[in-house]
Amino acid sequence: MADSKVDAPPAPKARQSSRLRWWFSSVVVVLLLSRVWLHLQTQDEYTLCSPTNSIYTVNETQPRAQCISVRNGRIEAIGNDVDVKRNWFARILDPFNGQVRYLEPEQIIVPGLAGICPSFQVFARASTYPDAHAHLLEQGYKMQLQLDGSKSVQEVVDRIKAYIIAHPDVHADPSRWIEGMGWDQTKWPGAEFPTAADLSADPLLRGRPILLMRVDVHAAWVSERVLEIMAPLPPDSDVEGGSIIRDAAGEPTGIFVDNAMMLIPRPPWAPEQYTDFFNTAVAEALKYGLTSIHDASTDPAAVAFFKGVAETGNLPASSSLILWCKCTENFTGWEPSKIDRLTNHGVHGKLNLRAVKLFTDGALGSWGAALIAPYSDKPDYSGIMRTSPETMNELIRTAWRAKMQVNVHCIGDRANEVVLDIFENILEEEAHNGDADVAAFRPRIEHSQILQPSDLVRIGKLGVLASVQPTHGTSDMGYAETRLGPDRIKGAYAYRTLLEASPNKILPLGSDFPVEGVNPLLGFYAAVTRLDVAGNSPHGDGGWFPSERLTRAQALKGMTLDAAYASFTETELGSLTVGKRADFVLLDRNIMEVEAAEILKAKAICTVIDGKVEYGSLGGRIMWW
């Protein structure tokens, strides 16, 4: 029998080397797993790729891309997979960045959408789509009692009754104010304004103080109890910049238009209401992919609230506040130079305030838009100038001298003409002094709704930004021509003409929510189709004045990069470009290519702000390079 051979035990140095290798390998594995776990918790590094190159950048040098890499809240690389892999290999010691998520073929990524609200302008990032004109707190306010879509006075009464029954504290206290928003008499039989008596016909409503804002927030409908609280009212129907609607006997009917609404002693919001309205509106905005908002009518109390939210790190998106000047003919004490401006304010640097909001006239639906010639359906009336041309001139010049951006609400052709005259005079004076630089101030006309043909050209020539809301056109198209007549209507809601007149082809698009819906795709759809949500228009399924339709690329740019430019944030937001903030939305279908009827079916799978998912989930198939 052969002798058995027994391996000799490893030498001490070999055993030590083996242990060191084992220890080193274990440390590497632990570190890598720790990094993976940390990344999954913080979501601050990842790459997304589309198999159909459906990442729409709104960057003219690279309109579409296959992949986008995010690191520390910024876009680190964008391009095809080879480009992004090259970027990864440059950081080979950073192994987790090798993870990539592949989207489904039908999904797309677009920059965060912006919303624009009307007021003294405070800018803050709030959602993936920027909204160039919106009212965040007012959206939350409206959602407590929504009256949109009501087809009659009785339906409004029924909704108020349901609200009272659903809120025992309101039911038990007849002195508690009930407030709602969204009614529109143009959608009712007869299209007549309602009355305070209509709110007293039902016993459950009788004797209660009720305040209901019209859909455009340019008229208020109050109950008989509110009229009692307000007594005595001024004897004249017309008040400075507004109107008290009266019956044949000269008695107030309960409708107050524009500046007359300031007579209503509505209770101020309590601190908890600010918080509730904010949380409700933000949740709604993020659901639809909004990443930044131009809050267009922020008053000082709202500014203080937004500052508090930003300073605690709870402002989820960028916000640009536009401070509303509640100015009439007596604007003594209004000093824009003393406004507390905000620049990248708060824990995350998301709040800005560098603009003011002024009102020239009212709205078309309540006959408040200031027209050069009388209304076609009200030949003895030309609308309301909420601020006289002389006072508007002083207000704009005062803000301009204080180097504040000026945003002016103008609906009617007279209002637009007056404000363009003022801007033109200022720019001519500055040109004479060698100081003209309209891009430094970026003056905006909010709505730019009805303009003379000459002013459609002039607004572009001056470089004044036309900040428009496409859904206003489709909401008003049922009655707009009745108000304006067949000739004047040709200069109304002329979005394509305004874009082509702009020297830099800039047309910021917003929603004006809660006047319109929060979903930015409503505005996108209205801009490219000129149809209502049912696919109809007074001119058929080709759209209302179809020559004023925007292309899908123009509409997307208007809702992203143009909106960012309008708030001086184009270097940080508005396009998917290396170095900018990683604000974007993942949609479940390609709104740039699907049939028009499919656009409104699109859903936001997730909303990403500063690289972090604020709504939904990134999803996708995870792979490793």
XYZ file of C-alpha atoms in Angstrom:
625
model
C 0.000 0.000 0.000
C 1.305 3.381 -0.983
C 1.863 5.907 1.724
C -0.880 8.595 1.975
C 0.217 12.104 1.019
C -0.875 14.815 3.423
C -0.776 18.512 2.362
C 1.356 20.592 4.521
C -0.396 23.429 6.381
C 0.018 26.848 4.732
C 2.928 28.864 5.858
C 2.150 31.674 8.298
C 2.768 34.377 5.629
C 0.407 32.634 3.175
C -2.301 32.421 5.817
C -1.884 36.113 6.619
C -2.100 37.079 2.933
C -5.264 34.993 2.479
C -6.899 36.648 5.467
C -5.977 40.088 4.190
C -7.512 39.318 0.811
C -10.660 38.010 2.482
C -10.824 41.049 4.749
C -10.257 43.462 1.857
C -12.892 41.751 -0.316
C -15.388 41.836 2.545
C -14.817 45.531 3.113
C -15.300 46.246 -0.602
C -18.546 44.253 -0.683
C -19.848 45.955 2.452
C -18.986 49.404 1.094
C -20.603 48.658 -2.230
C -23.743 47.293 -0.623
C -23.833 50.285 1.717
C -23.550 52.615 -1.252
C -26.327 50.773 -3.050
C -28.557 50.944 0.029
C -27.778 54.631 0.540
C -28.511 55.387 -3.110
C -31.826 53.612 -2.944
C -32.706 55.751 0.059
C -31.598 59.106 -1.327
C -32.233 58.613 -5.055
C -29.568 61.217 -5.825
C -27.824 59.245 -8.607
C -29.411 57.341 -11.462
C -29.706 57.115 -15.206
C -32.890 56.802 -17.230
C -32.922 55.584 -20.817
C -35.668 55.480 -23.428
C -35.545 52.743 -26.088
C -37.386 55.123 -28.435
C -35.238 58.220 -27.803
C -38.281 59.827 -26.173
C -36.564 62.193 -23.765
C -37.687 65.609 -25.012
C -35.126 68.136 -23.847
C -36.481 71.477 -25.206
C -32.835 72.142 -26.060
C -32.574 73.152 -29.708
C -29.054 71.730 -30.025
C -30.281 68.299 -28.903
C -34.098 68.134 -29.050
C -34.356 64.422 -28.200
C -32.128 62.070 -26.267
C -31.931 58.433 -25.310
C -30.544 58.733 -21.786
C -30.307 61.212 -18.952
C -28.067 60.912 -15.879
C -28.861 62.663 -12.605
C -26.403 63.322 -9.797
C -26.924 65.438 -6.676
C -30.089 67.020 -8.033
C -28.519 68.151 -11.301
C -28.440 66.793 -14.835
C -24.933 65.364 -15.229
C -25.160 63.869 -18.698
C -27.666 63.607 -21.508
C -27.421 61.940 -24.885
C -27.333 58.414 -26.275
C -26.284 55.458 -24.160
C -22.717 55.640 -25.452
C -22.429 59.275 -24.333
C -23.738 58.488 -20.887
C -21.557 55.385 -20.514
C -18.525 57.495 -21.413
C -19.508 59.852 -18.621
C -19.773 56.896 -16.265
C -16.387 55.436 -17.137
C -14.848 58.815 -16.374
C -15.963 58.133 -12.785
C -15.045 54.460 -12.620
C -14.537 54.637 -8.851
C -18.227 55.457 -8.507
C -19.661 51.989 -9.249
C -23.332 52.452 -8.479
C -23.782 54.936 -11.292
C -23.657 51.915 -13.566
C -27.335 51.306 -12.812
C -29.730 52.345 -15.552
C -33.491 52.177 -15.713
C -35.074 51.593 -19.087
C -38.458 53.163 -19.735
C -41.232 51.420 -21.578
C -41.307 52.247 -25.326
C -44.455 54.384 -25.054
C -43.250 56.449 -22.076
C -41.599 59.859 -22.425
C -39.739 62.373 -20.296
C -40.270 66.132 -20.633
C -38.892 69.038 -18.582
C -40.851 70.072 -15.540
C -43.878 72.134 -16.412
C -44.484 75.596 -15.016
C -47.612 77.315 -13.783
C -48.210 81.069 -13.787
C -50.408 82.801 -11.212
C -51.534 86.471 -11.395
C -50.313 88.902 -8.670
C -47.272 90.801 -7.460
C -44.844 88.263 -8.780
C -43.122 85.878 -6.435
C -41.312 83.058 -8.223
C -40.888 79.592 -6.688
C -40.225 76.178 -8.155
C -43.255 73.947 -7.511
C -43.618 71.139 -10.022
C -42.154 69.427 -13.046
C -44.082 71.412 -15.583
C -43.673 75.107 -14.881
C -46.942 77.047 -14.856
C -46.316 80.598 -16.037
C -49.507 81.969 -14.507
C -51.337 80.313 -11.623
C -52.691 80.862 -8.108
C -51.530 78.135 -5.754
C -53.309 79.049 -2.516
C -56.460 80.005 -4.406
C -56.505 76.516 -5.915
C -56.681 75.038 -2.437
C -59.328 77.602 -1.507
C -61.440 76.651 -4.504
C -61.263 72.932 -3.761
C -63.263 73.364 -0.537
C -66.422 74.108 -2.569
C -66.032 73.762 -6.337
C -68.775 75.093 -8.576
C -67.199 74.371 -11.970
C -69.496 72.721 -14.458
C -72.689 73.830 -12.716
C -75.396 73.967 -15.370
C -77.877 76.157 -13.470
C -78.428 78.247 -10.366
C -80.231 75.288 -8.813
C -77.189 73.080 -9.259
C -75.092 75.659 -7.418
C -77.637 75.699 -4.591
C -77.582 71.901 -4.458
C -73.791 71.854 -4.174
C -73.869 74.360 -1.324
C -76.477 72.264 0.495
C -74.323 69.158 0.078
C -71.327 71.080 1.435
C -73.262 72.235 4.521
C -74.548 68.733 5.233
C -71.052 67.256 4.835
C -69.586 69.748 7.345
C -71.384 69.492 10.727
C -69.478 72.491 12.132
C -70.776 74.674 9.292
C -74.276 73.200 9.573
C -74.415 74.040 13.269
C -73.238 77.632 12.888
C -75.428 79.812 10.613
C -73.014 82.739 11.090
C -70.111 80.828 9.522
C -69.110 82.204 6.106
C -69.459 79.754 3.221
C -67.164 80.408 0.278
C -66.867 78.726 -3.102
C -65.676 79.360 -6.625
C -66.248 78.399 -10.247
C -69.776 79.437 -11.334
C -70.205 80.696 -14.893
C -73.515 82.197 -15.951
C -72.605 81.899 -19.650
C -73.127 78.138 -19.283
C -76.667 78.494 -17.833
C -80.053 78.890 -19.570
C -80.506 82.592 -20.292
C -76.846 83.356 -19.451
C -77.970 85.960 -16.897
C -76.187 86.890 -13.671
C -77.693 85.181 -10.590
C -79.013 87.134 -7.575
C -78.748 87.125 -3.794
C -82.390 86.052 -3.634
C -81.452 82.818 -5.418
C -79.402 81.886 -2.360
C -82.326 82.436 0.008
C -84.882 80.238 -1.748
C -83.741 77.140 0.135
C -84.276 77.143 3.943
C -80.873 75.536 4.604
C -79.094 78.466 2.926
C -81.360 81.280 4.062
C -79.765 83.733 6.485
C -76.214 82.446 5.964
C -73.317 84.632 4.746
C -72.350 83.120 1.395
C -69.669 84.362 -1.002
C -69.220 82.660 -4.384
C -66.502 83.777 -6.791
C -67.135 83.613 -10.533
C -64.861 81.261 -12.482
C -62.615 84.167 -13.609
C -62.517 85.708 -10.083
C -63.655 89.031 -11.573
C -67.177 88.888 -10.147
C -68.598 87.811 -6.788
C -72.099 86.568 -5.958
C -73.208 87.075 -2.368
C -76.239 86.164 -0.304
C -78.825 88.491 1.177
C -77.185 88.096 4.572
C -73.900 89.469 3.171
C -75.788 92.424 1.652
C -77.197 93.142 5.101
C -73.700 93.071 6.613
C -72.430 95.411 3.862
C -75.203 98.020 4.235
C -75.201 100.845 3.474
C -73.636 100.476 0.025
C -72.441 103.380 -2.128
C -75.449 104.914 -3.925
C -73.983 104.599 -7.420
C -73.701 101.408 -9.416
C -70.241 102.321 -10.601
C -67.412 102.373 -8.109
C -63.853 103.220 -8.984
C -62.731 100.400 -11.281
C -65.749 98.215 -10.625
C -69.514 97.850 -10.658
C -72.361 96.986 -8.287
C -75.025 95.260 -10.357
C -78.490 96.628 -9.522
C -82.030 95.708 -10.547
C -84.597 97.932 -12.247
C -85.535 99.423 -8.871
C -81.922 100.361 -8.163
C -81.407 97.683 -5.519
C -78.172 95.655 -5.449
C -78.711 92.180 -6.872
C -75.805 90.545 -5.052
C -73.267 90.688 -7.918
C -70.107 92.756 -7.505
C -67.670 93.133 -10.407
C -63.912 93.793 -10.233
C -62.935 96.546 -7.749
C -66.451 96.536 -6.270
C -65.576 93.123 -4.809
C -63.274 94.932 -2.376
C -66.419 96.202 -0.606
C -67.222 92.653 0.556
C -66.005 92.145 4.160
C -64.774 88.598 3.592
C -63.033 87.128 6.660
C -59.234 86.862 6.426
C -57.788 83.363 6.195
C -56.678 81.783 9.448
C -53.137 80.283 9.648
C -54.513 76.751 9.452
C -56.390 77.650 6.269
C -53.172 78.784 4.580
C -51.602 75.442 5.451
C -54.612 73.432 4.339
C -54.995 75.318 1.049
C -51.262 74.987 0.343
C -51.070 71.256 1.049
C -54.204 70.555 -0.977
C -52.993 72.550 -3.987
C -49.426 71.188 -3.947
C -50.670 67.601 -3.894
C -52.868 68.389 -6.901
C -50.035 70.129 -8.763
C -47.497 67.344 -8.233
C -50.017 64.779 -9.414
C -50.051 66.470 -12.808
C -46.303 67.035 -13.099
C -46.021 70.706 -12.200
C -42.527 71.546 -11.000
C -42.530 75.327 -10.838
C -45.178 77.997 -10.508
C -45.381 81.711 -11.145
C -47.846 82.709 -8.451
C -49.486 85.658 -10.106
C -51.403 87.371 -7.327
C -49.562 87.005 -4.055
C -50.389 89.449 -1.294
C -48.061 90.281 1.630
C -49.722 87.745 3.959
C -49.223 84.989 1.377
C -45.601 86.049 0.860
C -45.003 85.658 4.605
C -46.572 82.204 4.491
C -44.445 81.092 1.526
C -41.306 82.375 3.234
C -42.094 80.299 6.307
C -42.642 77.179 4.218
C -39.394 77.728 2.291
C -37.404 78.380 5.456
C -38.520 75.059 6.945
C -37.531 73.191 3.785
C -41.105 72.197 2.945
C -41.471 73.968 -0.389
C -41.426 71.021 -2.827
C -41.041 73.021 -6.008
C -39.728 76.291 -7.330
C -41.998 79.266 -6.832
C -41.790 82.706 -8.364
C -44.060 85.066 -6.493
C -45.650 88.053 -8.192
C -46.689 90.551 -5.552
C -50.141 91.962 -6.233
C -50.542 95.701 -5.879
C -54.129 96.270 -4.786
C -53.824 99.737 -6.223
C -56.557 102.112 -7.337
C -56.309 105.814 -8.088
C -54.867 106.451 -4.625
C -51.641 104.499 -4.479
C -49.949 106.649 -1.844
C -47.447 104.627 0.128
C -46.807 102.073 -2.598
C -43.020 101.839 -2.684
C -41.682 98.950 -4.809
C -38.131 99.928 -3.873
C -38.886 98.794 -0.307
C -40.309 95.397 -1.244
C -38.433 92.584 0.478
C -37.093 90.776 -2.582
C -36.313 87.091 -2.400
C -33.607 85.332 -4.387
C -33.265 81.558 -4.086
C -34.730 81.889 -0.616
C -35.196 79.068 1.869
C -33.451 75.833 2.819
C -33.448 74.564 -0.766
C -33.256 77.936 -2.511
C -36.608 77.541 -4.255
C -38.414 80.809 -3.530
C -38.005 84.042 -5.469
C -39.780 87.382 -5.511
C -38.729 90.057 -7.960
C -41.947 91.112 -9.698
C -45.188 92.998 -9.168
C -48.677 92.476 -10.574
C -51.023 95.252 -11.688
C -54.588 95.109 -13.021
C -55.751 97.269 -15.915
C -59.214 95.812 -16.597
C -61.569 92.943 -15.823
C -62.624 89.811 -17.751
C -64.620 89.168 -20.909
C -67.120 86.785 -19.299
C -68.354 89.433 -16.867
C -68.233 92.254 -19.463
C -65.313 93.740 -17.532
C -62.662 93.642 -20.279
C -61.910 97.232 -21.330
C -62.681 97.662 -25.037
C -62.021 100.517 -27.434
C -65.507 100.160 -28.953
C -68.617 98.929 -27.074
C -69.441 95.256 -26.663
C -71.302 93.761 -29.618
C -73.859 92.237 -27.231
C -73.971 95.298 -24.943
C -73.726 98.299 -27.258
C -73.916 100.904 -24.491
C -70.999 99.464 -22.529
C -67.227 99.233 -23.113
C -66.037 97.445 -19.976
C -64.082 98.495 -16.908
C -60.713 100.181 -16.541
C -59.806 99.082 -13.034
C -56.898 101.522 -13.097
C -56.867 104.733 -15.118
C -54.174 105.181 -17.794
C -52.626 108.021 -15.788
C -52.375 105.975 -12.611
C -51.165 102.901 -14.499
C -48.394 105.017 -16.022
C -47.236 106.110 -12.566
C -47.435 102.591 -11.136
C -45.445 100.997 -13.950
C -42.797 103.724 -13.928
C -42.411 103.485 -10.151
C -41.882 99.722 -10.353
C -39.536 100.104 -13.329
C -37.368 102.602 -11.436
C -37.201 100.101 -8.564
C -35.948 97.482 -11.091
C -38.915 95.207 -10.451
C -40.357 93.099 -13.227
C -43.832 94.400 -14.106
C -46.684 91.985 -14.908
C -49.900 93.668 -16.032
C -53.291 91.990 -16.407
C -54.778 93.086 -19.757
C -57.779 91.419 -21.405
C -59.454 94.001 -23.661
C -57.935 95.827 -26.618
C -58.120 99.170 -24.819
C -56.285 97.786 -21.777
C -53.572 96.278 -23.972
C -53.209 99.497 -25.965
C -52.821 101.624 -22.827
C -50.150 99.402 -21.298
C -48.214 98.986 -24.552
C -48.198 102.785 -24.914
C -46.634 103.068 -21.467
C -44.007 100.402 -22.104
C -43.186 101.934 -25.491
C -42.695 105.392 -23.992
C -40.422 104.033 -21.246
C -38.312 102.059 -23.710
C -38.000 105.039 -26.070
C -36.839 107.234 -23.191
C -34.292 104.652 -22.099
C -33.066 104.212 -25.673
C -32.537 107.977 -25.862
C -30.440 107.750 -22.691
C -28.573 104.698 -23.951
C -30.019 102.435 -21.233
C -32.652 100.439 -23.135
C -32.481 96.735 -22.325
C -35.930 95.186 -22.319
C -34.446 91.737 -21.564
C -33.178 93.028 -18.232
C -36.733 93.828 -17.117
C -38.789 91.356 -19.183
C -42.088 93.218 -18.796
C -45.092 90.934 -19.169
C -48.680 91.403 -20.222
C -50.731 88.698 -18.537
C -53.374 87.185 -20.854
C -52.787 89.497 -23.878
C -56.239 88.340 -24.858
C -57.778 90.878 -27.253
C -55.462 93.102 -29.303
C -55.794 95.326 -32.331
C -53.867 94.010 -35.365
C -51.307 96.797 -34.936
C -50.729 95.849 -31.290
C -50.231 92.180 -32.186
C -47.200 93.431 -34.102
C -46.157 96.098 -31.599
C -45.957 93.803 -28.560
C -43.348 91.706 -30.347
C -41.443 94.695 -31.699
C -41.118 96.101 -28.176
C -39.980 92.777 -26.728
C -42.802 92.733 -24.189
C -43.658 89.165 -23.149
C -47.191 87.993 -23.916
C -48.002 85.557 -21.105
C -51.042 83.596 -22.291
C -53.294 80.754 -21.183
C -54.502 78.538 -24.074
C -57.461 77.133 -22.131
C -58.925 80.648 -21.868
C -59.473 80.548 -25.602
C -61.286 77.220 -25.577
C -63.275 78.169 -22.467
C -64.429 81.475 -23.982
C -64.919 80.443 -27.623
C -68.620 79.717 -27.102
C -69.451 83.377 -26.394
C -66.349 85.405 -27.340
C -67.492 86.297 -30.846
C -70.916 87.313 -29.503
C -69.136 89.744 -27.160
C -66.646 91.042 -29.743
C -68.191 90.675 -33.202
C -66.747 89.027 -36.344
C -63.947 91.554 -36.965
C -62.584 92.203 -33.493
C -62.493 88.475 -32.681
C -59.697 88.032 -35.257
C -57.284 89.775 -32.890
C -58.314 87.695 -29.880
C -56.585 84.612 -28.412
C -54.091 84.917 -31.298
C -51.365 82.731 -29.849
C -49.580 81.737 -33.063
C -49.527 85.366 -34.216
C -48.094 86.500 -30.864
C -45.386 83.822 -31.009
C -44.368 84.730 -34.550
C -44.254 88.431 -33.624
C -41.836 87.734 -30.766
C -38.263 88.515 -31.870
C -36.883 85.604 -29.833
C -39.940 83.387 -30.399
C -40.869 83.372 -26.717
C -44.484 82.784 -25.625
C -44.876 81.737 -21.961
C -47.885 79.462 -21.486
C -49.753 79.038 -18.221
C -53.080 77.784 -16.934
C -54.362 80.521 -14.594
C -55.570 77.775 -12.267
C -57.933 77.684 -10.414
C -59.705 79.675 -13.148
C -58.860 76.713 -15.378
C -57.819 73.178 -14.460
C -54.471 72.373 -12.832
C -53.556 69.666 -15.364
C -51.019 71.317 -17.714
C -52.014 68.911 -20.480
C -55.309 70.788 -20.735
C -53.326 73.822 -21.860
C -51.086 71.765 -24.144
C -54.129 70.182 -25.797
C -55.938 73.532 -26.155
C -52.854 75.162 -27.677
C -52.329 72.509 -30.358
C -55.984 71.733 -31.194
C -58.102 74.836 -30.328
C -60.801 72.356 -29.262
C -62.646 71.737 -26.013
C -62.086 68.488 -24.120
C -64.921 66.841 -26.068
C -63.176 67.664 -29.352
C -65.568 70.439 -30.387
C -65.314 74.084 -31.408
C -67.545 76.697 -33.086
C -65.536 76.051 -36.268
C -65.747 72.253 -36.152
C -63.254 69.545 -35.270
C -60.408 71.395 -37.012
C -60.318 73.864 -34.154
C -61.433 77.408 -33.436
C -59.482 79.720 -35.769
C -57.092 76.832 -36.554
C -54.436 79.145 -38.009
C -53.687 80.168 -34.402
C -52.828 76.625 -33.307
C -49.312 76.025 -31.972
C -47.205 73.036 -32.936
C -46.554 70.524 -30.188
C -42.912 71.568 -29.995
C -43.939 75.228 -29.644
C -46.472 74.397 -26.937
C -43.986 72.302 -24.944
C -41.365 75.061 -25.131
C -43.959 77.627 -24.055
C -44.804 75.542 -20.998
C -41.181 74.933 -20.019
C -38.269 77.029 -21.302
C -40.331 80.114 -22.216
C -42.054 80.036 -18.834
C -38.650 79.799 -17.141
C -37.376 82.757 -19.194
C -40.385 84.800 -18.096
C -39.299 84.330 -14.477
C -35.536 84.800 -15.007
C -34.880 81.129 -14.232
C -33.925 79.837 -17.685
C -30.340 79.058 -16.580
C -31.670 76.660 -13.934
C -34.994 75.375 -15.277
C -37.042 74.860 -18.420
C -34.941 72.401 -20.421
C -33.072 69.148 -19.863
C -29.540 70.449 -20.191
C -26.325 69.423 -18.442
C -25.877 71.468 -15.280
C -29.515 72.471 -14.843
C -31.723 71.264 -12.029
C -33.107 67.799 -12.607
C -36.796 68.721 -12.792
C -38.779 66.528 -15.157
C -41.938 64.484 -15.621
C -42.334 60.894 -16.779
C -45.550 60.447 -18.804
C -47.224 57.185 -19.715
C -47.612 58.064 -23.404
C -45.951 60.230 -26.014
C -47.972 63.446 -26.129
C -45.699 64.679 -28.913
C -46.834 61.955 -31.315
C -50.130 60.354 -30.252
C -53.444 61.324 -31.815
C -54.735 64.596 -30.403
C -57.611 62.881 -28.594
C -55.054 60.768 -26.715
C -53.214 63.749 -25.209
C -55.700 64.255 -22.385
C -55.477 60.568 -21.443
C -51.802 60.914 -20.574
C -50.883 60.452 -16.923
C -47.829 61.533 -14.987
C -46.124 58.377 -13.747
C -43.802 60.434 -11.611
C -42.787 64.016 -10.950
C -39.112 64.634 -10.199
C -37.806 67.822 -8.582
C -34.114 68.374 -7.919
C -33.582 64.768 -8.948
C -35.887 63.385 -6.264
C -39.234 61.746 -6.873
C -41.927 63.959 -5.328
C -44.848 62.045 -6.812
C -45.212 58.480 -8.116
C -42.295 56.203 -8.956
C -39.549 56.066 -11.579
C -40.262 52.415 -12.322
C -38.571 51.013 -15.417
C -36.454 47.922 -15.914
C -33.213 48.094 -13.935
C -30.068 46.922 -15.739
C -26.334 47.133 -15.021
C -23.603 48.104 -17.434
